[in-house]
N, CA, C and O atoms as CSV, one atom per row, in Angstrom:
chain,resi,resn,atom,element,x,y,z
A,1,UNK,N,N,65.684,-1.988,39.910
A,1,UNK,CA,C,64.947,-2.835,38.987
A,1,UNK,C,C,65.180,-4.315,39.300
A,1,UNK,O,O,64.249,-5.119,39.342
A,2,UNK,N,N,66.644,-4.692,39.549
A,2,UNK,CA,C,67.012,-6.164,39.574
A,2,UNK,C,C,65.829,-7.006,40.877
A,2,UNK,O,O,65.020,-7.933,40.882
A,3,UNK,N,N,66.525,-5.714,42.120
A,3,UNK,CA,C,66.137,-6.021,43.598
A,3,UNK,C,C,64.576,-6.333,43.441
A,3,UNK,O,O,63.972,-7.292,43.919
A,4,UNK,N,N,63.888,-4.926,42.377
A,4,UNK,CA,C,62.001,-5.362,42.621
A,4,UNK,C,C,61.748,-6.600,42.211
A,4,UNK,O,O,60.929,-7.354,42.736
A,5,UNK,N,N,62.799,-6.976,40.776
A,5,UNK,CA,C,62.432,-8.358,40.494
A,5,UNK,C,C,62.152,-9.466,41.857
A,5,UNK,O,O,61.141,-9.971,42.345
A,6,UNK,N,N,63.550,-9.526,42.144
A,6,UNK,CA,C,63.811,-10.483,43.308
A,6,UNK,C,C,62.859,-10.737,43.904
A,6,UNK,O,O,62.236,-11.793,44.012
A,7,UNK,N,N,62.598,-9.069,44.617
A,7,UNK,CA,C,61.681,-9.212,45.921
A,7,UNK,C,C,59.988,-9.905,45.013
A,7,UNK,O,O,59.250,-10.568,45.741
A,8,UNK,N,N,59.728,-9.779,44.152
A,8,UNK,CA,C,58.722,-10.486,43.586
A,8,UNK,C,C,58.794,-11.771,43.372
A,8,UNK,O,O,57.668,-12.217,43.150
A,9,UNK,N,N,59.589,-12.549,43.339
A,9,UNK,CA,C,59.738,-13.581,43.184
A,9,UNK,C,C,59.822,-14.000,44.246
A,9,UNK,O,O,59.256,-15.092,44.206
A,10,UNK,N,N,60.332,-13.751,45.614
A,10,UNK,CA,C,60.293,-14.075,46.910
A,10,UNK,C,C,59.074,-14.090,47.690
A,10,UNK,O,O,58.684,-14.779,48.634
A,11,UNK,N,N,58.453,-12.877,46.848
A,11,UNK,CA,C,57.406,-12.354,47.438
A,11,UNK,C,C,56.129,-13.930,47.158
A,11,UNK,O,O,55.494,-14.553,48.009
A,12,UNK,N,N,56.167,-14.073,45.980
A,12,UNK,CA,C,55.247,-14.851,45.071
A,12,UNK,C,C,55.712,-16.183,45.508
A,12,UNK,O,O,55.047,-17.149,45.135
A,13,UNK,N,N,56.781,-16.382,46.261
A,13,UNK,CA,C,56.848,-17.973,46.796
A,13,UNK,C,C,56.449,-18.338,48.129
A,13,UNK,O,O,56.081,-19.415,48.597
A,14,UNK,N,N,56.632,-17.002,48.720
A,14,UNK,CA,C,55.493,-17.348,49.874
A,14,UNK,C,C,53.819,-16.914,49.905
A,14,UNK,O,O,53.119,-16.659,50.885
A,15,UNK,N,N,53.529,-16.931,48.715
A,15,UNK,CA,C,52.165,-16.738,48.230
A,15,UNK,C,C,51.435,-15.401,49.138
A,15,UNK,O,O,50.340,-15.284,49.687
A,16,UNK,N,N,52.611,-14.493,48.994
A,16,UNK,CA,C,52.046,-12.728,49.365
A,16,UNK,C,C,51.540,-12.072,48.520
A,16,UNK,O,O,52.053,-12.203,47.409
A,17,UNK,N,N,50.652,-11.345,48.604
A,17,UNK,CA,C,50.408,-10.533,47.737
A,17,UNK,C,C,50.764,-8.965,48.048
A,17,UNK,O,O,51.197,-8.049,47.349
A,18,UNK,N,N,50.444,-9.064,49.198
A,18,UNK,CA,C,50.581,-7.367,49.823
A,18,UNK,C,C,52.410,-6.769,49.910
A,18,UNK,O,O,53.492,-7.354,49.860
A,19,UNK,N,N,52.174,-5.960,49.994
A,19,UNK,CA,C,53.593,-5.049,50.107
A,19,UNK,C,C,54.021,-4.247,50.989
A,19,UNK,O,O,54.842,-3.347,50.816
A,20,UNK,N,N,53.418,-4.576,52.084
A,20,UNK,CA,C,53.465,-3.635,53.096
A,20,UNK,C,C,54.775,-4.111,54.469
A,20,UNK,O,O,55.164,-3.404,55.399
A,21,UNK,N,N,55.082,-5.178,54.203
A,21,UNK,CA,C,55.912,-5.914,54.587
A,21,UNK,C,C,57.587,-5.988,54.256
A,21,UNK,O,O,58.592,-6.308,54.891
A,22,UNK,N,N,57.235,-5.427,52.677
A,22,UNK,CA,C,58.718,-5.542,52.188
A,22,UNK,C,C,59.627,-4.858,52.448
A,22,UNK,O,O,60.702,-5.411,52.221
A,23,UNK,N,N,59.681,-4.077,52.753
A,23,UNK,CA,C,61.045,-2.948,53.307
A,23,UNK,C,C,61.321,-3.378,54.814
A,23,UNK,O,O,62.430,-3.137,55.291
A,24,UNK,N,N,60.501,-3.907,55.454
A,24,UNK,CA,C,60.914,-4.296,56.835
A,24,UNK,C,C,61.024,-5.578,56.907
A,24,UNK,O,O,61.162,-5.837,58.103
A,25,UNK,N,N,61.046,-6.825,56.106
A,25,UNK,CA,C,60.940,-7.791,56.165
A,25,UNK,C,C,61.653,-8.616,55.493
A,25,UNK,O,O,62.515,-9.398,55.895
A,26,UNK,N,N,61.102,-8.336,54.006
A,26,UNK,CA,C,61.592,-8.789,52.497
A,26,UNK,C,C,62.894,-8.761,52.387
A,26,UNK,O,O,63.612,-9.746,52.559
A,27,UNK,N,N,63.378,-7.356,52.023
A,27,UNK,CA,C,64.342,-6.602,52.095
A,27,UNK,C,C,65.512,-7.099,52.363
A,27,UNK,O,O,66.321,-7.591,51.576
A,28,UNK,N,N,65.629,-6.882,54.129
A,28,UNK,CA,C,66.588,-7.442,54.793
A,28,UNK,C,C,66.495,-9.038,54.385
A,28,UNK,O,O,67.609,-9.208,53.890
A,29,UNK,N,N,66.161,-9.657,54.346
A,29,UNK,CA,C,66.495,-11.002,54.140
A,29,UNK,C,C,66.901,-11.426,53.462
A,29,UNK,O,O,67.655,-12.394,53.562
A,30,UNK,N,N,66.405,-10.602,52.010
A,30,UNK,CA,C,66.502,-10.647,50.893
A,30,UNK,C,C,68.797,-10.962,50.526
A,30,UNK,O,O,69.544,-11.776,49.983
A,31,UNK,N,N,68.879,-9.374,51.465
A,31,UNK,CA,C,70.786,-9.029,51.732
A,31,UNK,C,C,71.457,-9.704,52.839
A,31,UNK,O,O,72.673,-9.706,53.029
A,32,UNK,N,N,70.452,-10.350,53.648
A,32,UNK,CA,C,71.064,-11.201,54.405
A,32,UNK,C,C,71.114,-12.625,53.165
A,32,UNK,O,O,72.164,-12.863,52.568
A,33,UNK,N,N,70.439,-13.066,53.038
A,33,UNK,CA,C,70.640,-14.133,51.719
A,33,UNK,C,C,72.103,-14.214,50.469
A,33,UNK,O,O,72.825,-15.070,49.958
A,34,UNK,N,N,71.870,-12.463,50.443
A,34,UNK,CA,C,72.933,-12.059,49.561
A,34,UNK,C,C,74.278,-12.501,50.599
A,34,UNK,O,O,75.290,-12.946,50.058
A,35,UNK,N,N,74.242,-12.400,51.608
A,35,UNK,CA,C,75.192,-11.950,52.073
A,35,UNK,C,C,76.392,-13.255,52.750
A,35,UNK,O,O,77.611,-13.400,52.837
A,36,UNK,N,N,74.826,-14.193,53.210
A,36,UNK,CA,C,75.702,-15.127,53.161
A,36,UNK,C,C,76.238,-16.485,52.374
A,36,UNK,O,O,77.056,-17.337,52.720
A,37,UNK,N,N,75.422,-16.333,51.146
A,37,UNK,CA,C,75.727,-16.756,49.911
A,37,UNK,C,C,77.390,-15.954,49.637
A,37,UNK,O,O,78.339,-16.637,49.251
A,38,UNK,N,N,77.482,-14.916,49.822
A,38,UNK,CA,C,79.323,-14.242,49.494
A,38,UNK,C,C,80.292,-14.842,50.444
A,38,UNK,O,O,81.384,-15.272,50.075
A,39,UNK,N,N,79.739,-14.872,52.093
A,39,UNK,CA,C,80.387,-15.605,53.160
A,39,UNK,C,C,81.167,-16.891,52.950
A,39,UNK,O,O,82.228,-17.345,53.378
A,40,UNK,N,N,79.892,-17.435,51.838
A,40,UNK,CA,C,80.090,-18.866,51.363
A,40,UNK,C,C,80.753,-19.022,50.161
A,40,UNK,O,O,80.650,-20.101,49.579
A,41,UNK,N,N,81.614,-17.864,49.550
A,41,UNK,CA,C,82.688,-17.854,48.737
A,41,UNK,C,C,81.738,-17.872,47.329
A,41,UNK,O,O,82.082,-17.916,46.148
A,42,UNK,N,N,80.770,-17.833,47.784
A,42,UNK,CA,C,79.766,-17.023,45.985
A,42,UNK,C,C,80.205,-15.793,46.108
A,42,UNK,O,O,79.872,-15.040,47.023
A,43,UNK,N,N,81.374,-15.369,44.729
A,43,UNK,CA,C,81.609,-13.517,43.981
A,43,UNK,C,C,80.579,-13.503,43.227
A,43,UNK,O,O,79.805,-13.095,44.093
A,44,UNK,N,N,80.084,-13.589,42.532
A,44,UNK,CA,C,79.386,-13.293,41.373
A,44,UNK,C,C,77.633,-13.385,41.989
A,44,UNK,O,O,77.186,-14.501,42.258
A,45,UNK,N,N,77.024,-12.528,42.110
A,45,UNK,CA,C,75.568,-12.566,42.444
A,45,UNK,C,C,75.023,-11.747,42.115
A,45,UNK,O,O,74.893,-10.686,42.727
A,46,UNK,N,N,74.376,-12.139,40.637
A,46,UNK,CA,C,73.716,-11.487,39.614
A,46,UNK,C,C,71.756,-11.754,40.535
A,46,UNK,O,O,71.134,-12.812,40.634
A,47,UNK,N,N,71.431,-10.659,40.915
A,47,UNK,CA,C,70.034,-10.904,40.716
A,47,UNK,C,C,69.089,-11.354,39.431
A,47,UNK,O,O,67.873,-11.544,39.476
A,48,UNK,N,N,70.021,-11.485,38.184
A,48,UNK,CA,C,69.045,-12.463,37.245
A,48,UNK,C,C,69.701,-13.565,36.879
A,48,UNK,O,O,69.591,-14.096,35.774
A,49,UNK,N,N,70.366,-13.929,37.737
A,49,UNK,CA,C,70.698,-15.515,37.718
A,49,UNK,C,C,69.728,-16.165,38.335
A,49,UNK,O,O,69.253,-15.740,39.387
A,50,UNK,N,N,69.239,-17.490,37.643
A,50,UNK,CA,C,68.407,-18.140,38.387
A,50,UNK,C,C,68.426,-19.323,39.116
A,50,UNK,O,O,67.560,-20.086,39.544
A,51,UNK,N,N,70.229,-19.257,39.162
A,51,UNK,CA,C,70.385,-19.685,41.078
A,51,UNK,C,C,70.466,-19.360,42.022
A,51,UNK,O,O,70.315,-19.956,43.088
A,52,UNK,N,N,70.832,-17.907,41.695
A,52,UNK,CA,C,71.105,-16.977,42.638
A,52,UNK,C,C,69.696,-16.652,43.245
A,52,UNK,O,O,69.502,-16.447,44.443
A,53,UNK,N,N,68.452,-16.626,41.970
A,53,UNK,CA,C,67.067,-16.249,42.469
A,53,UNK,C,C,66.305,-17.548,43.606
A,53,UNK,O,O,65.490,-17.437,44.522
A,54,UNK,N,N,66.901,-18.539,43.117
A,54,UNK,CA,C,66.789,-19.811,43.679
A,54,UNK,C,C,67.275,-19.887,44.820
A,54,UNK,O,O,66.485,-20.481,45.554
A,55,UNK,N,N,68.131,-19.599,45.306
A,55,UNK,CA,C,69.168,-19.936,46.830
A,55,UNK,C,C,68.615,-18.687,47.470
A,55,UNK,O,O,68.394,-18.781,48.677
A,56,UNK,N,N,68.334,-17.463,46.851
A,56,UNK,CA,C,67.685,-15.946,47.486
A,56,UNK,C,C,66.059,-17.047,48.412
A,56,UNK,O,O,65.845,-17.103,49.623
A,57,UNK,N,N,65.420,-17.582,47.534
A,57,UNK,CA,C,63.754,-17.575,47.867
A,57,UNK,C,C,63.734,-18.566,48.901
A,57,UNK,O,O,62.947,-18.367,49.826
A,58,UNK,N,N,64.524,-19.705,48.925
A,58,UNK,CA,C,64.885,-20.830,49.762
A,58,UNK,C,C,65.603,-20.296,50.848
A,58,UNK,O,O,65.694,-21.089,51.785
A,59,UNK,N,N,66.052,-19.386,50.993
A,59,UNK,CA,C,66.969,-18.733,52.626
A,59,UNK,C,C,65.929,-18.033,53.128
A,59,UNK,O,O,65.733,-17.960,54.342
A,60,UNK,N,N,65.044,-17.358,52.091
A,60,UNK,CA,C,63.831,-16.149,52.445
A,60,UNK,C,C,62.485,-17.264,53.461
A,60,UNK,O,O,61.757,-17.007,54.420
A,61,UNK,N,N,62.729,-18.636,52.529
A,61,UNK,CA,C,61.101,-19.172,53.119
A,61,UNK,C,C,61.950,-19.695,54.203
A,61,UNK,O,O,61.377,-19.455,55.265
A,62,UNK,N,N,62.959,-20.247,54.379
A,62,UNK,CA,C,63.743,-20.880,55.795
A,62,UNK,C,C,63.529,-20.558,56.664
A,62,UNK,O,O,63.024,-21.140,57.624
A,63,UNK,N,N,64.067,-18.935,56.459
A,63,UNK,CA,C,64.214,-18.032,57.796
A,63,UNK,C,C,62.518,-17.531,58.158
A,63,UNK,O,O,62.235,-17.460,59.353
A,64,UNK,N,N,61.958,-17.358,57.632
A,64,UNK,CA,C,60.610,-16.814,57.659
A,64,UNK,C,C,59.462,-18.330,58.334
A,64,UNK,O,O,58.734,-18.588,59.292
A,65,UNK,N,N,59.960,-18.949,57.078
A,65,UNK,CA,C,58.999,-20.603,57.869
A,65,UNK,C,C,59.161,-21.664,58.724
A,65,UNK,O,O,58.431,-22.587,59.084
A,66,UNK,N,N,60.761,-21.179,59.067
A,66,UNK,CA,C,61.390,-22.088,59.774
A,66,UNK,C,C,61.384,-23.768,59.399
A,66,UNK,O,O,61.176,-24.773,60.078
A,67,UNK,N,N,61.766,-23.502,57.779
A,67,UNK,CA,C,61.693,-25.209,57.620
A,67,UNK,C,C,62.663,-25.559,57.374
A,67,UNK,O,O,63.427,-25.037,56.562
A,68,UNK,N,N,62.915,-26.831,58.228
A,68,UNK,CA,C,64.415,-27.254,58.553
A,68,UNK,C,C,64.796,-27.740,56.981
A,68,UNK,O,O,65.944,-27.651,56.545
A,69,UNK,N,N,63.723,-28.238,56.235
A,69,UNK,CA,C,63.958,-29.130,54.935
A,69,UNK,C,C,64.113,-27.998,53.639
A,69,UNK,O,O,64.318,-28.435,52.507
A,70,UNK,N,N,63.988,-26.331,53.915
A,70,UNK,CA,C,64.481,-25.651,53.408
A,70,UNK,C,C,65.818,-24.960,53.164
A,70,UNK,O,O,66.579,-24.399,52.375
A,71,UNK,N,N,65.555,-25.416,54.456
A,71,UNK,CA,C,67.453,-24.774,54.756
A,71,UNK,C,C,68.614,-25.960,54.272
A,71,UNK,O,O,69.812,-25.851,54.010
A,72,UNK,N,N,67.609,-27.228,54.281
A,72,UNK,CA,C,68.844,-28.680,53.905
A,72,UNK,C,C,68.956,-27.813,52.137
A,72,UNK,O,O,70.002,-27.381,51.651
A,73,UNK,N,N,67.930,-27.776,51.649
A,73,UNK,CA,C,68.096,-27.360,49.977
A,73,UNK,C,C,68.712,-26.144,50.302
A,73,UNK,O,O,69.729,-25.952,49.636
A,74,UNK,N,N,68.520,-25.527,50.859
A,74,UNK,CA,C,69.348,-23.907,50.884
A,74,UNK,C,C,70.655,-24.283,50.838
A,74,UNK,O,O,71.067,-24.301,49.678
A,75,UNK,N,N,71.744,-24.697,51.928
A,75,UNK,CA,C,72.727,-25.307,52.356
A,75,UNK,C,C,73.489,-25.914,51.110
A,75,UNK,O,O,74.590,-25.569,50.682
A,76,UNK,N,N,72.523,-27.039,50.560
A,76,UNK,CA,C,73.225,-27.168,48.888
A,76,UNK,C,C,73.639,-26.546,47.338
A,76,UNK,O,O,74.591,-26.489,46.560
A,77,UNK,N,N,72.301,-26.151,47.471
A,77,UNK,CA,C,72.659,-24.845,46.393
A,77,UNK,C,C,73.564,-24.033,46.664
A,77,UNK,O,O,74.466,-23.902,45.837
A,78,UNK,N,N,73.595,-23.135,48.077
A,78,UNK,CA,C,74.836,-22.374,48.412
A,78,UNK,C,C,76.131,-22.883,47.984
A,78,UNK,O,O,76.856,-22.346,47.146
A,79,UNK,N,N,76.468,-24.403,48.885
A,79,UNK,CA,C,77.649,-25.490,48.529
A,79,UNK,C,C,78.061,-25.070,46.889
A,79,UNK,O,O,78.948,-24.505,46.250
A,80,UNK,N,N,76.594,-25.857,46.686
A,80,UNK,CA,C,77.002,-25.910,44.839
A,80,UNK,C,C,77.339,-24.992,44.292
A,80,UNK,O,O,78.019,-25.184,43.283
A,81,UNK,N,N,77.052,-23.696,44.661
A,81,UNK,CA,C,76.961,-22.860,43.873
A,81,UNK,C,C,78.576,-21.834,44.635
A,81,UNK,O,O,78.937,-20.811,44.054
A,82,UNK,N,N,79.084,-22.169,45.496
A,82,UNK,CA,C,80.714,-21.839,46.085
A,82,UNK,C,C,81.593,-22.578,45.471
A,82,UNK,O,O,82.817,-22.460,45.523
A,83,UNK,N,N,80.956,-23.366,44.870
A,83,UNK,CA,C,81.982,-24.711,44.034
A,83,UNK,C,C,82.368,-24.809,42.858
A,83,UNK,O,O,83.419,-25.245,42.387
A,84,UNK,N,N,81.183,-24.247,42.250
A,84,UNK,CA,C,81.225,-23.410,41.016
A,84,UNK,C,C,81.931,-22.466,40.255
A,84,UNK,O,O,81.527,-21.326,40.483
A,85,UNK,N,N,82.875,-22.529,39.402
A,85,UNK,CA,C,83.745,-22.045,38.824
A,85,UNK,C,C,82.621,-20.536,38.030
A,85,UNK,O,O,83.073,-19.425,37.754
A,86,UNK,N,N,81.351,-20.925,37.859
A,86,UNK,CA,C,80.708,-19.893,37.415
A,86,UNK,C,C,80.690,-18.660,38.346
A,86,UNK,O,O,80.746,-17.523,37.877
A,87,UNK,N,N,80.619,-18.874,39.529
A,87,UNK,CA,C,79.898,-18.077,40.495
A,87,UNK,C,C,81.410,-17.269,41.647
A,87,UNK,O,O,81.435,-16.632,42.700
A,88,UNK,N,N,82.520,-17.815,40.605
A,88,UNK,CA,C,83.602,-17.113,41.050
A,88,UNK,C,C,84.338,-16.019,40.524
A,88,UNK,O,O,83.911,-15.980,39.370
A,89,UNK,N,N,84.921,-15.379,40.598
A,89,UNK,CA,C,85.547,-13.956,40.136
A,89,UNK,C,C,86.567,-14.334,39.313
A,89,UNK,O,O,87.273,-13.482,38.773
């Protein structure tokens, strides 16, 4: 339930509509996002947090659009959000 959210919201920021993409595409990026958001000393990654949904859609359009000025906002939120006494165990 959490993950369909996500992937809709990821989905809907790169203005997709189709679904035929998401298990081979979405998906993985989606846990690569997860993943290195944890790398980066984020414990806590609630898929209905909405920084967590925030730093998820910004790693998703990066890697996918290759925009360097996504990844600068990606990069911070991550920061911010490792820094964060919320987002720790």
């Amino acid at each position: 339930m959490a993950q369909e959210m996500l992937l809709n919201i990821v989905r809907t920021s790169l203005r997709r509509k189709s679904t035929d993409l998401d298990q081979l595409e979405l998906v993985p990026l989606i846990e690569a996002a997860k993943a290195d958001l944890s790398a980066a000393g984020v414990e806590r990654i609630n898929d209905y947090d909405p920084m967590v949904q925030a730093a998820v859609m910004l790693y998703v359009r990066w890697v996918i659009e290759r925009d360097t000025q996504m990844r600068s906002v990606y990069e911070r939120v991550k920061n911010g959000m490792a820094l964060n006494g919320k987002y720790r165990a």
